[in-house]
Coordinates of C-alpha atoms in Angstrom, one line a residue:
M125 CA -0.2 -0.1 0.2
G126 CA 1.4 3.4 -0.7
H127 CA 2.6 5.9 1.9
F128 CA 2.3 9.2 -0.2
T129 CA -0.9 10.9 1.6
A130 CA -2.6 13.8 1.4
D131 CA -0.8 15.8 4.3
R132 CA 2.5 15.6 2.4
F133 CA 0.9 17.4 -1.0
G134 CA 2.1 20.4 -2.0
Q135 CA -0.4 23.5 -3.2
S136 CA -0.3 22.0 -6.8
G137 CA 0.6 19.4 -9.1
P138 CA 2.7 17.1 -9.3
A139 CA 1.8 16.1 -5.8
H140 CA 5.4 15.7 -5.7
S141 CA 6.9 18.2 -6.9
P142 CA 4.6 21.4 -7.0
L143 CA 5.0 23.8 -9.9
Y144 CA 3.9 26.4 -8.1
S145 CA 2.3 27.9 -4.3
V146 CA 0.0 30.8 -2.8
P147 CA 0.5 33.7 -2.9
L148 CA 2.0 33.5 -6.5
Q149 CA 4.4 36.8 -6.2
V150 CA 6.0 38.7 -9.6
K151 CA 8.9 40.4 -8.6
N152 CA 10.7 43.7 -10.3
A153 CA 8.4 43.9 -13.1
T154 CA 7.2 46.5 -15.7
H155 CA 4.0 46.8 -16.0
L156 CA 2.4 48.7 -18.9
L157 CA -1.4 49.4 -19.0
Y158 CA -3.5 50.7 -21.8
R159 CA -7.3 52.1 -22.0
Y160 CA -9.4 52.4 -24.8
E161 CA -12.3 52.1 -26.1
A162 CA -13.8 49.0 -28.3
D163 CA -17.0 48.2 -30.5
R164 CA -19.8 48.1 -27.8
E165 CA -21.4 45.0 -29.6
A166 CA -18.0 42.9 -30.2
V167 CA -17.5 43.6 -26.9
E168 CA -20.9 42.6 -25.5
D169 CA -20.6 39.8 -28.0
L170 CA -17.8 37.8 -26.3
L171 CA -18.6 39.1 -22.5
P172 CA -20.1 36.0 -20.5
A173 CA -23.8 35.5 -19.6
G174 CA -24.8 37.5 -16.7
C175 CA -22.3 40.3 -17.1
E176 CA -23.0 43.3 -18.8
L177 CA -21.5 46.7 -20.3
K178 CA -21.6 50.1 -17.9
N179 CA -22.8 52.9 -19.8
G180 CA -21.2 55.0 -21.8
P181 CA -18.6 53.9 -24.0
A182 CA -17.2 50.1 -23.8
M183 CA -13.7 50.6 -22.2
V184 CA -11.3 47.8 -22.4
W185 CA -7.7 47.1 -20.3
A186 CA -4.8 45.9 -22.2
M187 CA -2.1 44.8 -20.2
V188 CA 1.8 43.6 -20.5
Q189 CA 3.6 42.4 -17.4
T190 CA 6.9 41.3 -17.9
S191 CA 9.8 40.5 -15.3
D192 CA 13.6 38.5 -15.3
D193 CA 13.2 38.5 -12.0
Y194 CA 12.4 35.0 -9.8
P195 CA 10.3 33.4 -8.5
V196 CA 8.5 34.0 -11.8
P197 CA 10.2 35.3 -14.6
Y198 CA 7.7 35.8 -17.5
T199 CA 5.8 38.1 -19.8
G200 CA 1.7 38.4 -20.0
T201 CA 0.2 40.2 -22.4
Y202 CA -3.5 40.3 -21.0
V203 CA -7.1 42.2 -22.5
F204 CA -9.9 42.5 -20.4
P205 CA -12.8 44.3 -21.0
E206 CA -14.9 46.6 -18.3
C207 CA -17.9 45.0 -17.1
E208 CA -20.2 45.0 -14.6
F209 CA -21.4 41.4 -12.3
E210 CA -24.5 41.8 -9.9
G211 CA -23.7 45.1 -9.6
S212 CA -20.1 45.6 -9.4
D213 CA -17.4 46.7 -11.3
Y214 CA -15.1 43.7 -12.7
V215 CA -12.5 43.4 -15.8
F216 CA -13.7 40.0 -17.8
E217 CA -10.3 38.5 -17.9
L218 CA -10.9 37.1 -21.5
F219 CA -7.7 37.3 -23.0
L220 CA -4.6 35.8 -21.6
M221 CA -1.8 35.1 -23.2
V222 CA 1.6 33.8 -21.2
T223 CA 5.5 32.8 -21.6
S224 CA 5.8 30.5 -18.3
D225 CA 3.9 27.4 -17.5
V226 CA 3.9 28.2 -13.7
A227 CA 2.0 31.3 -15.1
M228 CA -0.3 29.6 -17.2
A229 CA -0.6 26.5 -14.8
S230 CA -1.5 28.5 -11.3
G231 CA -3.8 31.2 -13.6
R232 CA -5.7 27.9 -14.7
E233 CA -6.2 25.9 -11.9
F234 CA -6.4 28.5 -9.3
W235 CA -8.1 31.3 -10.1
G236 CA -9.7 30.1 -13.8
D237 CA -7.9 32.1 -16.1
S238 CA -8.0 30.9 -19.6
K239 CA -4.8 31.3 -19.8
K240 CA -2.7 30.1 -23.3
L241 CA 1.8 29.9 -24.1
C242 CA 2.9 31.9 -26.1
H243 CA 5.9 33.7 -27.5
S244 CA 6.2 37.1 -26.3
Q245 CA 9.4 40.0 -27.1
V246 CA 9.3 43.3 -25.4
T247 CA 12.0 45.8 -26.8
W248 CA 12.9 49.1 -25.6
E249 CA 14.8 52.1 -27.6
G250 CA 15.3 54.9 -25.7
N251 CA 11.9 56.0 -24.4
E252 CA 9.8 53.9 -26.2
V253 CA 8.8 50.0 -25.7
F254 CA 7.5 47.8 -28.5
T255 CA 5.8 44.7 -27.1
T256 CA 4.5 41.6 -29.0
C257 CA 2.4 38.6 -28.5
E258 CA 2.3 35.5 -31.1
R259 CA 0.5 32.6 -31.0
P260 CA 1.7 30.6 -33.0
R261 CA 5.5 32.2 -33.5
S262 CA 5.4 34.6 -36.0
L263 CA 1.4 35.4 -36.1
S264 CA 1.2 38.6 -34.0
L265 CA -2.5 38.5 -32.0
V266 CA -1.5 41.4 -29.6
N267 CA 1.0 44.5 -30.0
T268 CA 1.3 47.3 -27.7
H269 CA 3.7 50.5 -28.3
F270 CA 4.4 53.1 -25.5
R271 CA 6.5 56.0 -24.8
I272 CA 7.3 57.6 -21.4
E273 CA 6.7 61.3 -20.9
R274 CA 6.3 62.3 -17.1
Q275 CA 6.4 60.6 -14.2
I276 CA 3.1 61.0 -12.3
P277 CA 1.4 60.7 -8.1
P278 CA -0.2 57.5 -7.5
E279 CA -3.4 59.4 -7.6
A280 CA -3.7 60.4 -10.5
A281 CA -3.2 56.9 -12.2
P282 CA -6.2 54.9 -12.8
E283 CA -7.0 52.0 -10.9
L284 CA -7.7 48.4 -12.4
P285 CA -11.1 46.9 -11.4
P286 CA -10.9 43.7 -9.3
G287 CA -10.8 40.6 -12.8
L288 CA -13.8 38.3 -13.2
C289 CA -12.6 35.1 -14.2
M290 CA -14.7 31.8 -15.8
K291 CA -12.9 28.8 -14.8
M292 CA -13.7 25.8 -16.5
I293 CA -12.7 21.9 -16.1
P294 CA -14.2 19.7 -17.9
S295 CA -14.9 16.3 -16.1
S296 CA -13.4 13.1 -16.9
E297 CA -16.5 11.1 -17.7
E298 CA -17.8 11.5 -21.5
G299 CA -20.8 13.0 -21.9
A300 CA -21.0 14.9 -18.5
P301 CA -21.1 18.5 -18.2
L302 CA -18.5 20.7 -16.9
Q303 CA -16.7 19.5 -13.4
V304 CA -16.3 23.3 -12.4
H305 CA -17.9 26.1 -13.8
Q306 CA -17.6 29.2 -11.5
Y307 CA -17.2 33.0 -12.4
V308 CA -14.2 33.7 -9.6
E309 CA -13.0 37.2 -8.3
D310 CA -9.4 37.0 -8.3
A311 CA -6.9 38.6 -6.1
T312 CA -4.1 41.4 -7.3
Q313 CA -2.2 43.7 -5.5
L314 CA 0.7 45.7 -8.2
I315 CA 2.8 47.8 -5.3
P316 CA 5.0 50.2 -7.4
A317 CA 8.8 50.3 -6.8
M318 CA 10.4 53.5 -5.2
D319 CA 12.7 55.4 -7.0
A320 CA 16.2 57.0 -5.9
S321 CA 14.0 60.3 -4.8
G322 CA 11.5 58.3 -2.7
R323 CA 8.8 58.7 -5.8
M324 CA 6.9 55.8 -6.7
E325 CA 8.0 54.7 -10.2
I326 CA 4.5 55.6 -12.0
Y327 CA 4.8 57.0 -15.7
Q328 CA 2.4 58.5 -17.8
G329 CA 3.2 58.5 -21.5
T330 CA 1.0 58.1 -25.2
G331 CA 0.2 54.3 -26.1
S332 CA -1.2 51.9 -28.6
V333 CA -2.7 48.7 -29.0
W334 CA -3.2 47.1 -32.2
M335 CA -4.4 43.3 -33.1
P336 CA -2.4 42.7 -36.4
S337 CA -3.9 39.5 -37.1
P338 CA -7.8 39.5 -38.1
T339 CA -8.4 35.2 -37.8
D340 CA -11.4 33.7 -35.7
V341 CA -9.0 30.8 -34.4
W342 CA -8.7 33.9 -31.6
P343 CA -10.7 36.4 -32.4
I344 CA -9.4 39.1 -30.2
H345 CA -9.1 41.4 -32.7
R346 CA -12.6 42.2 -32.3
L347 CA -12.0 43.9 -29.6
Q348 CA -9.8 46.5 -32.2
P349 CA -9.0 50.1 -30.4
V350 CA -11.3 52.8 -31.7
R351 CA -9.9 55.0 -29.5
M352 CA -7.2 54.9 -26.8
E353 CA -7.6 56.9 -23.7
D354 CA -4.9 56.5 -21.8
A355 CA -1.2 54.7 -21.5
Y356 CA 0.6 54.1 -18.1
L357 CA 4.0 52.2 -17.3
I358 CA 4.4 51.3 -13.7
R359 CA 7.7 49.6 -12.5
G360 CA 7.1 47.0 -9.4
D361 CA 6.2 43.9 -7.6
M362 CA 2.2 41.9 -7.9
D363 CA 1.0 40.0 -5.6
F364 CA -1.7 37.3 -6.5
G365 CA -3.8 35.8 -3.1
Y366 CA -7.0 34.0 -2.7
G367 CA -10.1 35.1 -4.8
K368 CA -13.5 34.5 -4.4
I369 CA -16.1 32.1 -5.7
L370 CA -18.7 34.6 -7.2
K371 CA -21.1 32.0 -9.2
D372 CA -20.7 28.5 -9.0
F373 CA -22.7 27.1 -11.5
S374 CA -21.4 23.6 -11.4
S375 CA -22.9 23.1 -8.0

């Protein structure tokens, strides 16, 4: 009889060598944040049932998070439309592409972020940074371009609403419904770094987001910007803690 019991498991699989533990941390990262307006009908068509757009323009957040430091060196590209669910504001975590198995597995298993692996490049030239997100390689799905212009106080930067994830885990049995089907609120905290003068490293600038490949294999091109709102760069750490189940369709 085997002796390896649940009290010896890690927080994630493989049980003998866990891939990640919670809370997850991304250290010394550069965060590129873009807000833009997209086509309202296109956003509504991609929102899950029960989520609604707020009045006014259909706003979308795009973010690139990149770090070369432990414990999670990776680059992630994200596109999140703003929405409401049961009276609260969220961003629906629609498009999540990452370069690390830790980032992909933790997102899928823990919060329900349906992440995929991708190929990303982050290229700096002076005060400008250009990023690409490709899957397969050489097929660009989302590109961003940012120019740093001024350092700003934290109260001048917008606050990203909490994320709403659609957690889906299929059943192992043929013909059975999803084993897990939930809406989950994730828990993230972005802590800006301090520069030598004691100011937080939060910068405003000019930014662009575009989706150069109109493929229905990943129809993120339907959320192409119709108007850029603003763009920011924030250096610092991000902590990913325990989330909250908002609705459980599988119970």
